[in-house]
XYZ file of C-alpha atoms in Angstrom:
562
model
C 116.696 139.569 73.544
C 115.251 136.510 75.237
C 111.839 136.592 76.786
C 111.157 134.442 79.809
C 108.666 131.674 79.196
C 105.603 131.689 81.401
C 105.170 128.192 82.770
C 101.766 127.092 83.961
C 101.812 124.973 87.087
C 101.504 121.270 86.359
C 99.054 119.012 88.195
C 102.044 117.437 89.959
C 103.131 120.853 91.284
C 99.588 121.716 92.384
C 99.265 118.352 94.101
C 102.651 118.712 95.776
C 101.598 122.128 97.033
C 98.307 120.666 98.319
C 100.189 118.012 100.331
C 102.469 120.677 101.808
C 99.444 122.813 102.772
C 97.742 119.811 104.393
C 100.912 118.953 106.314
C 101.341 122.526 107.619
C 97.611 122.950 108.344
C 97.418 119.722 110.352
C 100.375 120.810 112.484
C 98.778 124.233 112.997
C 95.428 122.716 114.019
C 97.207 120.348 116.402
C 99.024 123.272 118.065
C 95.730 125.177 118.244
C 94.115 122.294 120.132
C 90.827 121.894 118.268
C 89.052 122.564 114.973
C 85.735 122.062 113.209
C 86.366 119.936 110.080
C 83.379 121.380 108.195
C 83.789 124.892 109.571
C 86.148 127.738 108.651
C 89.052 126.135 110.570
C 88.813 122.948 108.495
C 88.436 124.724 105.138
C 92.126 124.601 104.110
C 92.271 120.876 104.860
C 89.110 120.191 102.834
C 90.214 122.323 99.885
C 93.674 120.717 99.796
C 92.195 117.193 99.919
C 89.723 117.998 97.148
C 92.510 119.479 95.017
C 94.749 116.509 95.690
C 92.038 113.885 95.087
C 94.135 110.993 96.448
C 93.733 107.695 94.573
C 92.594 105.943 97.741
C 89.573 108.267 98.047
C 88.435 107.655 94.469
C 85.558 109.941 93.505
C 85.832 112.313 96.521
C 85.583 115.316 94.146
C 82.440 114.043 92.379
C 78.821 114.469 93.439
C 78.293 110.721 93.806
C 79.469 109.009 96.995
C 82.748 107.062 97.030
C 82.159 103.468 98.200
C 85.597 101.779 98.075
C 87.205 104.776 99.785
C 84.468 104.753 102.446
C 85.126 101.074 103.190
C 88.894 101.687 103.372
C 88.446 104.588 105.808
C 85.736 103.035 107.981
C 87.884 99.905 108.532
C 90.651 102.128 109.928
C 88.448 104.148 112.289
C 86.591 102.895 115.379
C 83.133 101.429 114.911
C 80.501 104.029 115.778
C 82.624 107.096 114.928
C 80.047 108.177 112.332
C 77.580 108.773 115.220
C 79.919 111.109 117.155
C 79.831 114.908 117.153
C 83.044 115.144 119.181
C 86.233 113.278 118.314
C 88.998 113.661 120.860
C 92.571 112.618 120.040
C 94.362 111.724 123.282
C 97.629 110.252 124.485
C 97.636 107.073 126.616
C 95.832 108.701 129.545
C 94.682 105.713 131.620
C 91.439 104.757 129.863
C 92.649 101.128 129.775
C 92.053 101.013 133.566
C 88.528 102.459 133.322
C 85.103 100.912 132.661
C 85.364 102.062 129.013
C 85.767 99.112 126.688
C 88.479 99.614 124.027
C 87.259 99.636 120.431
C 90.014 98.507 118.036
C 89.480 99.328 114.352
C 89.499 96.359 112.001
C 92.603 97.443 110.027
C 94.546 99.655 112.490
C 95.892 98.709 115.899
C 94.849 101.619 118.056
C 92.710 101.845 121.196
C 89.568 103.969 120.940
C 86.944 104.617 123.610
C 83.304 105.618 123.212
C 82.890 108.069 126.083
C 79.173 108.719 125.534
C 76.649 108.977 122.683
C 78.408 112.056 121.286
C 82.128 111.515 121.950
C 84.798 109.134 120.669
C 88.340 109.205 122.081
C 91.168 107.898 119.866
C 94.484 107.092 121.556
C 97.561 108.326 119.666
C 100.719 106.457 120.646
C 102.484 106.186 117.281
C 103.446 109.776 116.576
C 102.515 112.418 114.003
C 101.946 109.977 111.145
C 99.008 108.535 113.055
C 97.479 112.007 113.470
C 97.866 112.770 109.725
C 96.288 109.394 108.945
C 93.264 110.019 111.165
C 92.716 113.655 110.142
C 92.788 112.875 106.416
C 90.370 109.974 106.941
C 88.026 112.185 108.992
C 88.166 114.953 106.369
C 87.191 112.414 103.689
C 84.375 111.067 105.881
C 82.895 114.509 106.578
C 83.163 115.633 102.935
C 81.224 112.479 101.995
C 78.645 113.185 104.719
C 77.901 116.618 103.213
C 77.320 115.004 99.819
C 74.546 113.014 101.543
C 72.994 116.085 103.194
C 73.007 117.959 99.841
C 71.048 115.168 98.187
C 68.424 114.738 100.917
C 67.756 118.291 102.168
C 64.827 120.014 100.427
C 64.874 123.378 102.224
C 66.703 125.390 104.878
C 64.239 124.326 107.577
C 65.464 120.728 107.387
C 62.746 119.055 105.311
C 64.102 115.890 103.715
C 63.342 113.648 100.743
C 61.254 110.493 100.854
C 64.406 108.400 100.297
C 65.892 109.774 103.523
C 62.713 109.109 105.512
C 62.654 105.487 104.294
C 66.343 105.001 105.181
C 65.753 106.500 108.636
C 62.839 104.114 109.235
C 64.970 101.086 108.243
C 67.920 102.123 110.414
C 65.921 103.033 113.520
C 63.786 99.889 113.296
C 64.808 97.529 116.076
C 63.870 94.340 114.243
C 66.100 92.387 111.884
C 65.523 93.307 108.234
C 64.202 90.662 105.869
C 65.884 90.299 102.452
C 62.956 92.179 100.915
C 63.188 95.065 103.417
C 66.966 95.203 102.968
C 66.640 95.553 99.202
C 64.053 98.311 99.610
C 66.461 100.141 101.974
C 69.355 99.635 99.512
C 67.210 101.132 96.723
C 66.593 104.326 98.720
C 70.236 104.496 99.900
C 71.488 104.115 96.311
C 69.410 107.184 95.349
C 70.850 109.128 98.271
C 74.438 108.209 97.336
C 74.016 108.742 93.602
C 74.958 105.109 92.987
C 73.160 102.186 91.348
C 71.366 99.423 93.228
C 73.926 96.975 91.784
C 76.951 98.992 92.972
C 75.565 99.154 96.501
C 74.595 95.477 96.572
C 78.140 94.481 95.555
C 79.807 96.267 98.509
C 77.005 95.782 101.053
C 78.418 92.587 102.605
C 81.923 94.044 102.829
C 80.676 96.599 105.378
C 78.842 93.967 107.419
C 80.044 92.963 110.906
C 78.772 90.159 113.163
C 76.773 92.488 115.412
C 75.823 94.956 112.631
C 74.725 93.182 109.452
C 73.191 96.438 108.112
C 76.288 98.506 108.912
C 76.390 100.335 105.564
C 72.851 101.701 106.139
C 73.856 102.830 109.658
C 77.005 104.571 108.397
C 75.147 106.425 105.620
C 72.316 107.420 107.964
C 74.516 108.766 110.779
C 76.935 110.560 108.457
C 73.952 112.217 106.764
C 72.153 112.984 110.038
C 75.114 114.843 111.563
C 75.776 116.683 108.279
C 72.101 117.804 108.189
C 72.478 119.122 111.767
C 75.588 121.055 110.708
C 73.769 122.639 107.758
C 70.405 123.329 109.433
C 71.387 124.100 113.055
C 75.065 125.052 112.542
C 75.827 122.392 115.151
C 79.282 121.410 113.864
C 81.348 118.311 114.572
C 84.578 119.068 116.457
C 87.973 117.390 116.592
C 90.053 118.140 119.704
C 93.605 117.254 120.753
C 94.075 116.629 124.477
C 96.591 118.843 126.349
C 98.579 115.734 127.387
C 98.877 114.588 123.747
C 100.089 118.020 122.676
C 102.632 118.047 125.493
C 103.939 114.508 124.859
C 104.089 114.318 121.068
C 107.610 114.148 119.628
C 109.280 113.211 122.933
C 109.694 109.483 122.169
C 107.849 108.592 125.387
C 106.371 105.324 124.081
C 109.499 104.459 122.070
C 111.707 104.829 125.157
C 109.466 102.581 127.285
C 109.375 100.027 124.422
C 113.161 100.074 124.021
C 113.839 99.781 127.778
C 111.463 96.780 128.054
C 113.416 95.008 125.298
C 116.856 95.804 126.716
C 115.784 94.672 130.194
C 114.593 91.380 128.674
C 117.931 90.926 126.860
C 119.773 91.698 130.120
C 117.623 89.247 132.094
C 118.415 86.438 129.603
C 122.127 87.443 129.424
C 121.833 88.318 125.729
C 122.591 92.048 125.868
C 126.225 91.792 124.710
C 125.729 89.197 121.972
C 125.772 90.199 118.253
C 122.284 91.334 117.221
C 120.549 91.222 113.841
C 117.439 93.432 113.822
C 114.600 92.622 111.426
C 111.526 94.831 111.040
C 108.849 92.531 109.610
C 105.595 90.859 110.625
C 105.242 88.469 113.566
C 105.052 85.256 111.574
C 107.414 85.054 108.586
C 110.765 84.738 110.435
C 109.340 82.295 112.994
C 107.648 80.196 110.284
C 110.768 80.201 108.087
C 112.980 78.941 110.905
C 110.606 76.541 112.660
C 108.008 75.182 110.213
C 110.473 72.576 108.748
C 110.914 71.279 112.326
C 107.296 71.617 113.545
C 105.501 70.530 110.363
C 107.662 67.667 109.035
C 104.607 65.539 108.125
C 102.973 68.334 106.140
C 106.259 69.035 104.324
C 106.411 65.442 103.082
C 103.218 66.180 101.071
C 103.630 69.875 100.178
C 106.383 72.277 99.110
C 107.693 74.781 101.659
C 105.837 77.674 99.950
C 102.574 75.683 100.019
C 103.132 75.198 103.759
C 103.662 78.959 104.197
C 100.390 79.509 102.325
C 98.567 77.058 104.617
C 99.969 78.884 107.650
C 98.672 82.218 106.312
C 95.048 81.018 106.000
C 92.847 82.444 108.791
C 91.256 79.073 109.639
C 94.588 77.251 110.186
C 95.164 78.444 113.754
C 96.090 74.935 114.996
C 98.899 74.778 112.444
C 100.218 78.200 113.490
C 100.035 77.216 117.192
C 102.144 74.123 116.442
C 104.940 76.277 114.968
C 104.724 78.822 117.827
C 104.933 76.029 120.433
C 108.129 74.601 118.881
C 109.602 78.127 118.552
C 109.007 78.870 122.261
C 110.499 75.488 123.237
C 113.602 76.202 121.152
C 114.517 79.569 122.611
C 112.155 82.141 121.121
C 111.308 84.927 123.576
C 108.077 86.764 122.805
C 107.645 90.298 124.168
C 104.036 91.502 123.718
C 103.882 95.293 123.659
C 102.839 97.104 126.836
C 104.331 100.509 125.922
C 101.568 101.740 123.597
C 103.724 101.508 120.446
C 101.733 98.428 119.319
C 105.034 96.861 118.245
C 105.449 93.297 119.513
C 108.889 91.674 119.497
C 110.358 88.175 119.049
C 113.916 87.323 120.098
C 115.557 84.184 118.678
C 118.637 82.861 120.490
C 120.586 80.960 117.800
C 122.564 79.172 120.538
C 119.441 77.079 121.151
C 118.833 76.527 117.460
C 120.124 73.865 115.081
C 119.776 75.849 111.869
C 120.997 72.870 109.793
C 117.591 71.236 110.438
C 116.156 73.972 108.227
C 115.833 73.996 104.426
C 117.790 77.223 103.921
C 121.071 75.573 102.831
C 122.871 76.872 105.908
C 125.581 74.604 107.273
C 125.806 74.397 111.035
C 129.486 75.386 111.034
C 128.760 78.668 109.193
C 126.837 79.950 112.209
C 129.152 82.200 114.185
C 130.547 80.776 117.408
C 129.274 83.983 119.020
C 125.697 82.724 118.439
C 123.982 85.918 117.298
C 120.546 87.062 118.372
C 117.834 87.571 115.755
C 115.560 90.368 116.934
C 112.246 90.711 115.057
C 110.052 93.775 115.595
C 106.572 94.251 114.174
C 105.908 97.012 111.637
C 106.254 100.616 112.795
C 103.871 103.275 111.468
C 105.372 106.236 109.588
C 107.456 108.542 111.794
C 107.212 105.961 114.585
C 109.974 104.056 112.741
C 112.437 106.838 113.651
C 111.272 106.977 117.269
C 111.598 103.228 117.911
C 114.896 102.540 116.083
C 116.458 105.744 117.454
C 115.672 104.649 121.024
C 116.659 101.026 120.405
C 120.126 101.916 119.099
C 120.998 104.098 122.109
C 123.316 102.622 124.789
C 121.564 100.997 127.758
C 122.460 102.024 131.323
C 123.464 99.013 133.433
C 124.856 99.830 136.920
C 125.493 103.451 135.808
C 127.527 102.214 132.822
C 126.431 102.582 129.210
C 126.268 99.242 127.385
C 126.418 99.623 123.585
C 124.435 97.111 121.546
C 126.488 94.995 119.164
C 124.209 95.499 116.141
C 125.588 93.690 113.084
C 122.709 94.235 110.661
C 119.315 95.907 110.314
C 116.828 94.484 107.810
C 113.563 96.147 106.874
C 110.872 94.187 105.075
C 107.489 95.703 104.370
C 104.588 96.393 102.044
C 104.745 99.286 99.606
C 102.986 100.764 96.622
C 104.675 99.978 93.311
C 104.850 102.330 90.304
C 105.809 99.782 87.666
C 104.585 96.203 87.929
C 101.723 94.941 90.045
C 100.581 93.496 93.369
C 102.954 90.881 94.788
C 106.060 92.107 92.925
C 109.258 92.905 94.864
C 111.119 96.228 95.175
C 114.765 96.637 96.258
C 115.518 100.291 97.124
C 118.916 101.938 96.700
C 117.832 105.237 98.343
C 114.856 106.684 100.210
C 113.554 110.154 99.302
C 111.385 111.921 101.874
C 108.274 113.421 100.246
C 107.742 117.170 100.585
C 111.450 117.788 101.226
C 114.715 117.418 99.329
C 115.931 114.985 102.030
C 117.349 111.810 100.538
C 119.036 108.809 102.116
C 121.249 106.750 99.771
C 122.731 103.536 101.262
C 124.374 100.281 100.257
C 121.642 97.635 100.278
C 122.972 94.148 101.085
C 120.000 92.755 99.152
C 120.123 93.025 95.378
C 117.835 92.277 92.460
C 119.948 89.200 91.628
C 119.279 87.739 95.107
C 115.544 87.472 94.487
C 115.250 86.923 90.732
C 114.349 83.591 89.144
C 111.461 82.742 91.464
C 108.572 83.649 89.181
C 108.144 87.123 90.713
C 109.145 90.427 89.086
C 111.885 92.272 90.982
C 112.570 96.016 90.557
C 115.551 98.003 91.818
C 115.690 101.781 92.235
C 114.846 104.689 94.530
C 111.768 104.751 96.752
C 109.802 107.638 98.161
C 108.727 107.795 101.808
C 105.305 109.456 101.832
C 103.582 111.356 104.646
C 100.636 108.960 104.463
C 99.202 106.397 102.082
C 95.954 108.342 102.186
C 97.676 111.193 100.269
C 98.746 109.103 97.247
C 98.256 111.150 94.117
C 98.764 109.957 90.516
C 100.266 113.209 89.229
C 102.999 113.388 91.873
C 103.753 109.676 91.579
C 104.017 109.917 87.784
C 106.447 112.818 88.183
C 108.660 110.862 90.609
C 108.499 107.758 88.415
C 109.148 109.420 85.046
C 111.706 112.058 86.089
C 115.374 111.534 86.987
C 114.307 110.677 90.554
C 113.681 107.180 89.084
C 111.255 106.195 91.846
C 109.982 102.602 91.669
C 107.668 102.635 94.695
C 106.376 104.379 97.794
C 106.061 103.486 101.458
C 105.834 105.284 104.808
C 108.804 104.257 106.958
C 112.036 103.870 104.918
C 113.480 107.385 105.288
C 112.600 107.385 109.013
C 114.407 104.060 109.598
C 117.452 105.181 107.586
C 117.600 108.558 109.363
C 117.822 106.758 112.731
C 120.350 104.185 111.440
C 122.613 106.877 109.930
C 122.409 108.995 113.091
C 123.413 106.035 115.300
C 126.121 104.602 113.018
C 127.697 107.714 111.429
C 127.038 110.597 113.816
C 126.446 109.358 117.368
C 128.674 106.272 116.846
C 126.499 104.209 119.212
C 126.559 101.216 116.842
C 129.060 99.816 114.330
C 129.633 102.493 111.617
C 129.676 99.687 109.018
C 126.385 98.137 110.106
C 124.836 96.178 107.228
C 121.401 97.307 106.044
C 118.834 95.431 103.977
C 115.609 96.847 102.581
C 113.057 94.951 100.508
C 109.357 95.547 99.917
C 106.579 93.580 98.272
C 103.857 95.438 96.399
C 100.486 95.742 98.142
C 99.060 98.020 95.439
C 99.784 100.065 92.340
C 98.365 103.581 92.901
C 98.884 104.417 89.208
C 96.467 101.679 88.124
C 92.732 102.160 88.587
C 91.419 99.126 90.460
C 94.805 98.334 92.015
C 94.925 100.971 94.768
C 94.896 100.090 98.475
C 91.147 100.746 98.562
C 90.583 97.886 96.110
C 91.293 95.268 98.770
C 94.153 93.261 100.254
C 96.746 90.996 98.711
C 95.233 87.715 99.899
C 97.562 84.743 99.394
C 99.454 86.518 96.562
C 101.512 88.267 99.270
C 102.746 84.977 100.776
C 105.447 84.088 98.236
C 107.193 87.501 98.086
C 107.052 87.810 101.903
C 108.801 84.487 102.414
C 111.249 84.892 99.526
C 112.503 88.112 101.166
C 112.485 86.582 104.678
C 114.456 83.496 103.567
C 117.067 85.631 101.787
C 117.507 87.885 104.863
C 118.019 84.843 107.154
C 120.442 83.220 104.672
C 122.514 86.422 104.545
C 122.532 86.722 108.350
C 123.883 83.177 108.791
C 126.226 83.106 105.816
């Protein structure tokens, strides 16, 4: 007689369950219309995040404050949000035409508006993924704020410690702090955060902005102040979702406007019926790959092509970048800045106006099709927005009451992703995308292979990749499970499954594009969430991302032309 074994839940299962709960809770709160993050309505979200302990949020579960996570989050939220009691998530509701000045976070392209001292409006135009991103960041921020209030409150009446009083004095002082005064303030703040003076001094300048040199002190003070009010006066911060946002979400409103703008531009330039190669990438690598050998001949006589790419990527080399852009526009590039709210700009390259043999890509002029294809480059989508934009783009376009089908020959996706073996700057070639939290999987034939990119001094990995609900939910236990099990996952990103879902729907089910459309996916590693010190919160790639970006771009262009 066999007895059933009792299996305890693993950390990976608990974490997976926590992500599912967060996902369901966020949708419920959105449908409800409002919630109080530190009240009863926000409890499930807080508990799930604390159980999950995403790598990006570091020591969120500890008593001491998390500094790298705070910097990561604060760079992706509008400046001044820590001062606001009311955070309102809206659709594009006309604030651009008002007296309100848009506040754009440092590391996320989204318009935010400070309505008054207490309220911040954040415009959501990129779908559900953007809401998950913001809500998880806000939950982290408010959990951290209550750590501050716990350390500074002495009694229920609201009496505070001496450290808090000194910080308040420094923050509310109108005059510029001297180095001495700053160090005194850092000493008191370090006590409040449970961190050392050295730890705080090391990150202090990373928080600094031109108009707020003491920004870290301001953030700590206002987070703590509002948390104290919540504890003492029960005056809780509130997140609301506007009725228009709730009505519009999921209806591809911005994606449809974006797609129609592009198709009208193609029609206007008589390019609508030409073969099209779509590339989802950044707004510089394709343009620089095609035009820098023409625009920067002198520089190329002294440097290698990859050194030139590196020069172009340096923030202070704007004149060099302008030179390449000028030549590109003269030689047929059409630039479509976004006006739809998707925040996805577009470049269209007409190869008819291009002598590709002037390039260094070993492409002979006679290999370029006599049909002169169009290369269509779109900026990165964000999460679920990838489905919305590609789905709309691949639909037929109505011209004089007749549906015109786009002649899409290939779709190439290049992006950043987290890697599970290897390190920052390495390359990943997926053979399938698995959608996290579901059993949905999207296998495909990838035109790019490991052999295409090997031999360039960069590690290349091939295997399955997981499309996550948000980078802010990365969790070591789940990632280890996906990496070590038969799922054979080599990396994680946010858009792959969404892109492939739209491509498969258009090519295999709706038959609106060629059923044998070629697809290419390649990612370069921005972080390794399994390595402490290599997560997204530990900082950007710097110039180490230049070589993999251009290796992938060059290979995509070579395959398109050959």
